[in-house]
Amino acid sequence: MPRFLKISLWIGMAFLYVPIFVLIIYSFNSSRRGSVWGGFSTHWYGELFRDEKILQAAWISLKIGVYSATGATVLGVLASVVLVRFGAFKGRRLFSSLVSAPLVMPEVITGISLLLLFISAEQFLGWPAQRGILTITIAHITFCTAFVIVVVQPRLADMDSSLEEASRDLGAGPATTFCLVTLPIIAPALMSAWLLAFILSFDDLVIASFTSGPGATTLPMLIFSKIKIAVSPDVNALATLIILTVGIALTLVMLGLRKGRKQ
Amino acid sequence: MPASGPAFPVLGDTMEDAAQQADVKLGQPDFIQFKDVTKKFGDFTAVQNVSLDIREGEIFCLLGGSGSGKSTLLRMLAGFETITDGRIILDGEDVAGVPPERLPLNMMFQSYALFPHMSVERNVGYGLRRDGVPKAEIATRVAETLELVKLTDFAKRKPSQLSGGQRQRVALARCIVKKPKVLLLDEPLGALDKKLREETQQELLNIQRTLGLTFIIVTHDQEEAMTMADRIGVMNLGQIVQVGPPRELYEQPNSLFIADFVGALNRFDGVVTSQVGENAQVRVQNGMTLKILSPYEFNEGERVKVTARPEKLSVFPADSNEAPTARNALQGQVTFVGYMGDQTDYRVMLDGGVEVKITEQNHHMSTKIAIRTGDKVRVDWPARSTALYSA
Ligand SMILES: Nc1ncnc2c1ncn2[C@@H]1O[C@H](COP(=O)(O)OP(=O)(O)OP(=O)(O)O)[C@@H](O)[C@H]1O
Ligand SMILES: [Mg+2]
């Protein structure tokens, strides 16, 4: 590799990862003041697990992540099947752009519009009575579905459709075929899509802030409110744990995608 | 005068043979009926007004070039494509609107379409499980079928751990284990090398005979169609051009297209200079005159296409004292000799300036062994086995 490219690569990597490294290192800082190094310590990690608020927020984020990832995966798979297998139905192009619009929609807009929707739904239908985990989950499903489609659709399109035809030919109805042939074959992509949706939901701040209500503070919301006062070392520790979780999940996503492609 | 009538004179026994071949098969003659079937994809007509009867227990080959509509025709029968126009009757029942899982036929896909996440055994048992066959019976039937296709040792493997030929046999086993009345095979041997193809053709024929199935085989390999089929239907541009036993297609093609498509062919432009009864004289390119027997009458001066199969012509050394075996004995010079083992291909530039392909079987090489490129030769060109088509 030419020297120039090597250097640019390292600069690029540094640009991306030095802040994260600094954060990880400072999470082991024993000093209370974020900017001064006071020696190595895991004190803040212990502190973290004693903090009721943080644990509760983490639990809420986890629940919302699981619910929305699951919901988004189901919807995303259905949409992908429609897009890939139903041929050139009328309005396919429109449908295709509509489902992927949330990918590029500014989060603030998505957040505001969902907030307005929930408020008017509450007025006219009396539901949802209160904003909280449910509304955040619904909001997350709407934008995560788009990402699920991005992951699942190509895999489904890659899959030889004669596999499904063979299954039909051998006596399986459409639903049985989907469960016994299609799903197992696209399973790695499904896993990846689910994890991706989970990550997106888990670290979303903007949309959650708009659609949340009293008593439903997610982890990113809590962190954000904390650093508004001061960057405290326990936030560094928390962020490090989140990076670790997301890192593992992303690795699994990659592995899943690669496995899917190899088949 | 037909626009392009069948003009190959019949060699006495051909027709009888064909008739006999067809009679050996028992079973309903109209087991599968295509009635004026048309398939359109948007504005594009993939299959056009196909009418065809297929007999129970026969091996029927659909032969045609790429894009001629063979797969589409098969897929309509299997219930994977809707029929735009016309009807397909399978064993007395209209297939229109019947979902593929309820049709009493099975299809072997060109890509084999084996389920990658299931073992060979589970692939083969898949259809039986869907039909709710009891577990014990599934096990025995799967084992029997795997034995039939010689795959018993591979039962636990995944498709990705098999060779091409083995996958092909799994696909076959998966179909026949269900004992369908009809087996559709879309280019079943396309992915196999020549030797394996020939072996597998024999295996397929054996299995077909053992189980008494009706086979419809799609192929674009005319040799494969000739070896396997009881009857061949040749397709071109979505239409069936001719249907008949292999021999009939080869000896009595109903058009220049068929003659050219099925087997090798010498073809020239010519003009009929005279015709008395069956005896026609045709002047070909560069002034050479051929004596040809044609059951069809042509007008004097009419432009025609002259065709002859390479194996109907024979070549002798120019100084040979063997008497001519045919009415046309033409002089020429060898331009190419291709020794193929069982046969030899020659190209001869006739003195008239026309080049012909000649194929000789290598069982009587004695006088011909010496023929080399550049030699003067005599080409015997029978008046029969030459066909005329109006141009
Ligand atoms: N789903 C489809 N939509 C549009 N056109 C199609 C579709 N399926 C087939 N065709 C067209 O119909 C024609 C016939 O296709 P078909 O697959 O039947 O050909 P084939 O004879 O099986 O060719 P091959 O030997 O290459 O498999 C082709 O021109 C093809 O492009
Ligand atoms: Mg085809």
PDB file of N, CA and C in Angstrom, chain A residues 58-109:
ATOM      1  N   ALA A  58     -31.444   1.608  32.240  1.00  0.00           N
ATOM      2  CA  ALA A  58     -30.869   0.558  31.400  1.00  0.00           C
ATOM      3  C   ALA A  58     -31.911  -0.525  31.131  1.00  0.00           C
ATOM      4  N   TRP A  59     -32.635  -0.893  32.172  1.00  0.00           N
ATOM      5  CA  TRP A  59     -33.671  -1.922  32.033  1.00  0.00           C
ATOM      6  C   TRP A  59     -34.733  -1.477  31.031  1.00  0.00           C
ATOM      7  N   ILE A  60     -35.162  -0.211  31.133  1.00  0.00           N
ATOM      8  CA  ILE A  60     -36.170   0.311  30.194  1.00  0.00           C
ATOM      9  C   ILE A  60     -35.634   0.288  28.764  1.00  0.00           C
ATOM     10  N   SER A  61     -34.391   0.752  28.611  1.00  0.00           N
ATOM     11  CA  SER A  61     -33.804   0.766  27.265  1.00  0.00           C
ATOM     12  C   SER A  61     -33.735  -0.643  26.684  1.00  0.00           C
ATOM     13  N   LEU A  62     -33.351  -1.575  27.542  1.00  0.00           N
ATOM     14  CA  LEU A  62     -33.233  -2.962  27.099  1.00  0.00           C
ATOM     15  C   LEU A  62     -34.588  -3.492  26.632  1.00  0.00           C
ATOM     16  N   LYS A  63     -35.613  -3.234  27.447  1.00  0.00           N
ATOM     17  CA  LYS A  63     -36.951  -3.723  27.094  1.00  0.00           C
ATOM     18  C   LYS A  63     -37.411  -3.116  25.774  1.00  0.00           C
ATOM     19  N   ILE A  64     -37.268  -1.764  25.687  1.00  0.00           N
ATOM     20  CA  ILE A  64     -37.694  -1.090  24.453  1.00  0.00           C
ATOM     21  C   ILE A  64     -36.917  -1.656  23.259  1.00  0.00           C
ATOM     22  N   GLY A  65     -35.604  -1.878  23.474  1.00  0.00           N
ATOM     23  CA  GLY A  65     -34.778  -2.414  22.396  1.00  0.00           C
ATOM     24  C   GLY A  65     -35.300  -3.760  21.910  1.00  0.00           C
ATOM     25  N   VAL A  66     -35.592  -4.645  22.848  1.00  0.00           N
ATOM     26  CA  VAL A  66     -36.059  -5.985  22.468  1.00  0.00           C
ATOM     27  C   VAL A  66     -37.419  -5.901  21.773  1.00  0.00           C
ATOM     28  N   TYR A  67     -38.340  -5.133  22.377  1.00  0.00           N
ATOM     29  CA  TYR A  67     -39.668  -5.024  21.757  1.00  0.00           C
ATOM     30  C   TYR A  67     -39.571  -4.439  20.345  1.00  0.00           C
ATOM     31  N   SER A  68     -38.845  -3.314  20.236  1.00  0.00           N
ATOM     32  CA  SER A  68     -38.853  -2.672  18.914  1.00  0.00           C
ATOM     33  C   SER A  68     -38.090  -3.500  17.892  1.00  0.00           C
ATOM     34  N   ALA A  69     -36.990  -4.129  18.317  1.00  0.00           N
ATOM     35  CA  ALA A  69     -36.261  -4.952  17.350  1.00  0.00           C
ATOM     36  C   ALA A  69     -37.159  -6.073  16.848  1.00  0.00           C
ATOM     37  N   THR A  70     -37.901  -6.688  17.767  1.00  0.00           N
ATOM     38  CA  THR A  70     -38.772  -7.788  17.367  1.00  0.00           C
ATOM     39  C   THR A  70     -39.886  -7.292  16.441  1.00  0.00           C
ATOM     40  N   GLY A  71     -40.534  -6.197  16.864  1.00  0.00           N
ATOM     41  CA  GLY A  71     -41.610  -5.662  16.031  1.00  0.00           C
ATOM     42  C   GLY A  71     -41.108  -5.244  14.664  1.00  0.00           C
ATOM     43  N   ALA A  72     -39.977  -4.550  14.651  1.00  0.00           N
ATOM     44  CA  ALA A  72     -39.441  -4.055  13.380  1.00  0.00           C
ATOM     45  C   ALA A  72     -39.040  -5.216  12.479  1.00  0.00           C
ATOM     46  N   THR A  73     -38.498  -6.287  13.081  1.00  0.00           N
ATOM     47  CA  THR A  73     -38.091  -7.428  12.263  1.00  0.00           C
ATOM     48  C   THR A  73     -39.307  -8.075  11.605  1.00  0.00           C
ATOM     49  N   VAL A  74     -40.370  -8.248  12.377  1.00  0.00           N
ATOM     50  CA  VAL A  74     -41.575  -8.853  11.801  1.00  0.00           C
ATOM     51  C   VAL A  74     -42.096  -7.991  10.646  1.00  0.00           C
ATOM     52  N   LEU A  75     -42.277  -6.697  10.918  1.00  0.00           N
ATOM     53  CA  LEU A  75     -42.799  -5.814   9.868  1.00  0.00           C
ATOM     54  C   LEU A  75     -41.848  -5.747   8.668  1.00  0.00           C
ATOM     55  N   GLY A  76     -40.546  -5.635   8.978  1.00  0.00           N
ATOM     56  CA  GLY A  76     -39.556  -5.506   7.910  1.00  0.00           C
ATOM     57  C   GLY A  76     -39.525  -6.732   7.015  1.00  0.00           C
ATOM     58  N   VAL A  77     -39.645  -7.914   7.619  1.00  0.00           N
ATOM     59  CA  VAL A  77     -39.642  -9.136   6.814  1.00  0.00           C
ATOM     60  C   VAL A  77     -40.888  -9.174   5.924  1.00  0.00           C
ATOM     61  N   LEU A  78     -42.030  -8.816   6.506  1.00  0.00           N
ATOM     62  CA  LEU A  78     -43.255  -8.806   5.697  1.00  0.00           C
ATOM     63  C   LEU A  78     -43.102  -7.855   4.514  1.00  0.00           C
ATOM     64  N   ALA A  79     -42.611  -6.649   4.796  1.00  0.00           N
ATOM     65  CA  ALA A  79     -42.445  -5.669   3.720  1.00  0.00           C
ATOM     66  C   ALA A  79     -41.460  -6.181   2.672  1.00  0.00           C
ATOM     67  N   SER A  80     -40.382  -6.817   3.125  1.00  0.00           N
ATOM     68  CA  SER A  80     -39.398  -7.333   2.175  1.00  0.00           C
ATOM     69  C   SER A  80     -40.011  -8.403   1.285  1.00  0.00           C
ATOM     70  N   VAL A  81     -40.801  -9.278   1.886  1.00  0.00           N
ATOM     71  CA  VAL A  81     -41.442 -10.334   1.094  1.00  0.00           C
ATOM     72  C   VAL A  81     -42.327  -9.702   0.021  1.00  0.00           C
ATOM     73  N   VAL A  82     -43.095  -8.706   0.434  1.00  0.00           N
ATOM     74  CA  VAL A  82     -43.965  -8.033  -0.537  1.00  0.00           C
ATOM     75  C   VAL A  82     -43.131  -7.426  -1.656  1.00  0.00           C
ATOM     76  N   LEU A  83     -42.040  -6.762  -1.277  1.00  0.00           N
ATOM     77  CA  LEU A  83     -41.225  -6.076  -2.281  1.00  0.00           C
ATOM     78  C   LEU A  83     -40.515  -7.046  -3.214  1.00  0.00           C
ATOM     79  N   VAL A  84     -40.081  -8.172  -2.683  1.00  0.00           N
ATOM     80  CA  VAL A  84     -39.254  -9.075  -3.485  1.00  0.00           C
ATOM     81  C   VAL A  84     -40.095 -10.095  -4.247  1.00  0.00           C
ATOM     82  N   ARG A  85     -41.135 -10.621  -3.602  1.00  0.00           N
ATOM     83  CA  ARG A  85     -41.808 -11.774  -4.187  1.00  0.00           C
ATOM     84  C   ARG A  85     -43.094 -11.458  -4.934  1.00  0.00           C
ATOM     85  N   PHE A  86     -43.637 -10.277  -4.741  1.00  0.00           N
ATOM     86  CA  PHE A  86     -44.947 -10.042  -5.328  1.00  0.00           C
ATOM     87  C   PHE A  86     -44.890  -9.404  -6.709  1.00  0.00           C
ATOM     88  N   GLY A  87     -43.693  -9.410  -7.298  1.00  0.00           N
ATOM     89  CA  GLY A  87     -43.570  -8.920  -8.659  1.00  0.00           C
ATOM     90  C   GLY A  87     -43.817  -7.428  -8.742  1.00  0.00           C
ATOM     91  N   ALA A  88     -44.175  -6.979  -9.925  1.00  0.00           N
ATOM     92  CA  ALA A  88     -44.328  -5.544 -10.160  1.00  0.00           C
ATOM     93  C   ALA A  88     -45.776  -5.140  -9.948  1.00  0.00           C
ATOM     94  N   PHE A  89     -46.233  -5.171  -8.675  1.00  0.00           N
ATOM     95  CA  PHE A  89     -47.610  -4.760  -8.435  1.00  0.00           C
ATOM     96  C   PHE A  89     -47.720  -3.246  -8.530  1.00  0.00           C
ATOM     97  N   LYS A  90     -48.949  -2.801  -8.647  1.00  0.00           N
ATOM     98  CA  LYS A  90     -49.170  -1.366  -8.816  1.00  0.00           C
ATOM     99  C   LYS A  90     -48.769  -0.636  -7.530  1.00  0.00           C
ATOM    100  N   GLY A  91     -47.992   0.411  -7.673  1.00  0.00           N
ATOM    101  CA  GLY A  91     -47.600   1.171  -6.499  1.00  0.00           C
ATOM    102  C   GLY A  91     -46.390   0.593  -5.788  1.00  0.00           C
ATOM    103  N   ARG A  92     -45.714  -0.383  -6.404  1.00  0.00           N
ATOM    104  CA  ARG A  92     -44.566  -1.014  -5.764  1.00  0.00           C
ATOM    105  C   ARG A  92     -43.453   0.005  -5.511  1.00  0.00           C
ATOM    106  N   ARG A  93     -43.227   0.837  -6.526  1.00  0.00           N
ATOM    107  CA  ARG A  93     -42.147   1.798  -6.415  1.00  0.00           C
ATOM    108  C   ARG A  93     -42.421   2.788  -5.282  1.00  0.00           C
ATOM    109  N   LEU A  94     -43.664   3.235  -5.234  1.00  0.00           N
ATOM    110  CA  LEU A  94     -44.054   4.182  -4.189  1.00  0.00           C
ATOM    111  C   LEU A  94     -43.864   3.532  -2.821  1.00  0.00           C
ATOM    112  N   PHE A  95     -44.348   2.309  -2.696  1.00  0.00           N
ATOM    113  CA  PHE A  95     -44.240   1.574  -1.445  1.00  0.00           C
ATOM    114  C   PHE A  95     -42.772   1.438  -1.047  1.00  0.00           C
ATOM    115  N   SER A  96     -41.951   1.102  -2.052  1.00  0.00           N
ATOM    116  CA  SER A  96     -40.535   0.887  -1.796  1.00  0.00           C
ATOM    117  C   SER A  96     -39.889   2.166  -1.266  1.00  0.00           C
ATOM    118  N   SER A  97     -40.225   3.315  -1.868  1.00  0.00           N
ATOM    119  CA  SER A  97     -39.596   4.542  -1.371  1.00  0.00           C
ATOM    120  C   SER A  97     -40.175   4.949  -0.023  1.00  0.00           C
ATOM    121  N   LEU A  98     -41.468   4.695   0.160  1.00  0.00           N
ATOM    122  CA  LEU A  98     -42.073   5.073   1.439  1.00  0.00           C
ATOM    123  C   LEU A  98     -41.453   4.303   2.602  1.00  0.00           C
ATOM    124  N   VAL A  99     -41.234   2.990   2.417  1.00  0.00           N
ATOM    125  CA  VAL A  99     -40.702   2.232   3.549  1.00  0.00           C
ATOM    126  C   VAL A  99     -39.252   2.594   3.832  1.00  0.00           C
ATOM    127  N   SER A 100     -38.534   3.114   2.836  1.00  0.00           N
ATOM    128  CA  SER A 100     -37.142   3.442   3.130  1.00  0.00           C
ATOM    129  C   SER A 100     -36.951   4.921   3.464  1.00  0.00           C
ATOM    130  N   ALA A 101     -38.013   5.708   3.393  1.00  0.00           N
ATOM    131  CA  ALA A 101     -37.896   7.134   3.708  1.00  0.00           C
ATOM    132  C   ALA A 101     -37.340   7.395   5.111  1.00  0.00           C
ATOM    133  N   PRO A 102     -37.759   6.635   6.130  1.00  0.00           N
ATOM    134  CA  PRO A 102     -37.253   6.906   7.480  1.00  0.00           C
ATOM    135  C   PRO A 102     -35.735   6.840   7.586  1.00  0.00           C
ATOM    136  N   LEU A 103     -35.069   6.181   6.607  1.00  0.00           N
ATOM    137  CA  LEU A 103     -33.613   6.105   6.637  1.00  0.00           C
ATOM    138  C   LEU A 103     -32.996   7.488   6.551  1.00  0.00           C
ATOM    139  N   VAL A 104     -33.628   8.360   5.781  1.00  0.00           N
ATOM    140  CA  VAL A 104     -33.023   9.667   5.532  1.00  0.00           C
ATOM    141  C   VAL A 104     -33.807  10.791   6.202  1.00  0.00           C
ATOM    142  N   MET A 105     -34.914  10.426   6.845  1.00  0.00           N
ATOM    143  CA  MET A 105     -35.729  11.448   7.503  1.00  0.00           C
ATOM    144  C   MET A 105     -34.976  11.985   8.724  1.00  0.00           C
ATOM    145  N   PRO A 106     -34.869  13.327   8.885  1.00  0.00           N
ATOM    146  CA  PRO A 106     -34.225  13.855  10.094  1.00  0.00           C
ATOM    147  C   PRO A 106     -34.972  13.366  11.329  1.00  0.00           C
ATOM    148  N   GLU A 107     -34.216  12.949  12.319  1.00  0.00           N
ATOM    149  CA  GLU A 107     -34.835  12.361  13.515  1.00  0.00           C
ATOM    150  C   GLU A 107     -35.790  13.318  14.204  1.00  0.00           C
ATOM    151  N   VAL A 108     -35.414  14.601  14.164  1.00  0.00           N
ATOM    152  CA  VAL A 108     -36.256  15.592  14.827  1.00  0.00           C
ATOM    153  C   VAL A 108     -37.656  15.584  14.204  1.00  0.00           C
ATOM    154  N   ILE A 109     -37.692  15.492  12.891  1.00  0.00           N
ATOM    155  CA  ILE A 109     -38.978  15.488  12.189  1.00  0.00           C
ATOM    156  C   ILE A 109     -39.769  14.244  12.574  1.00  0.00           C
TER     157      ILE A 109
END
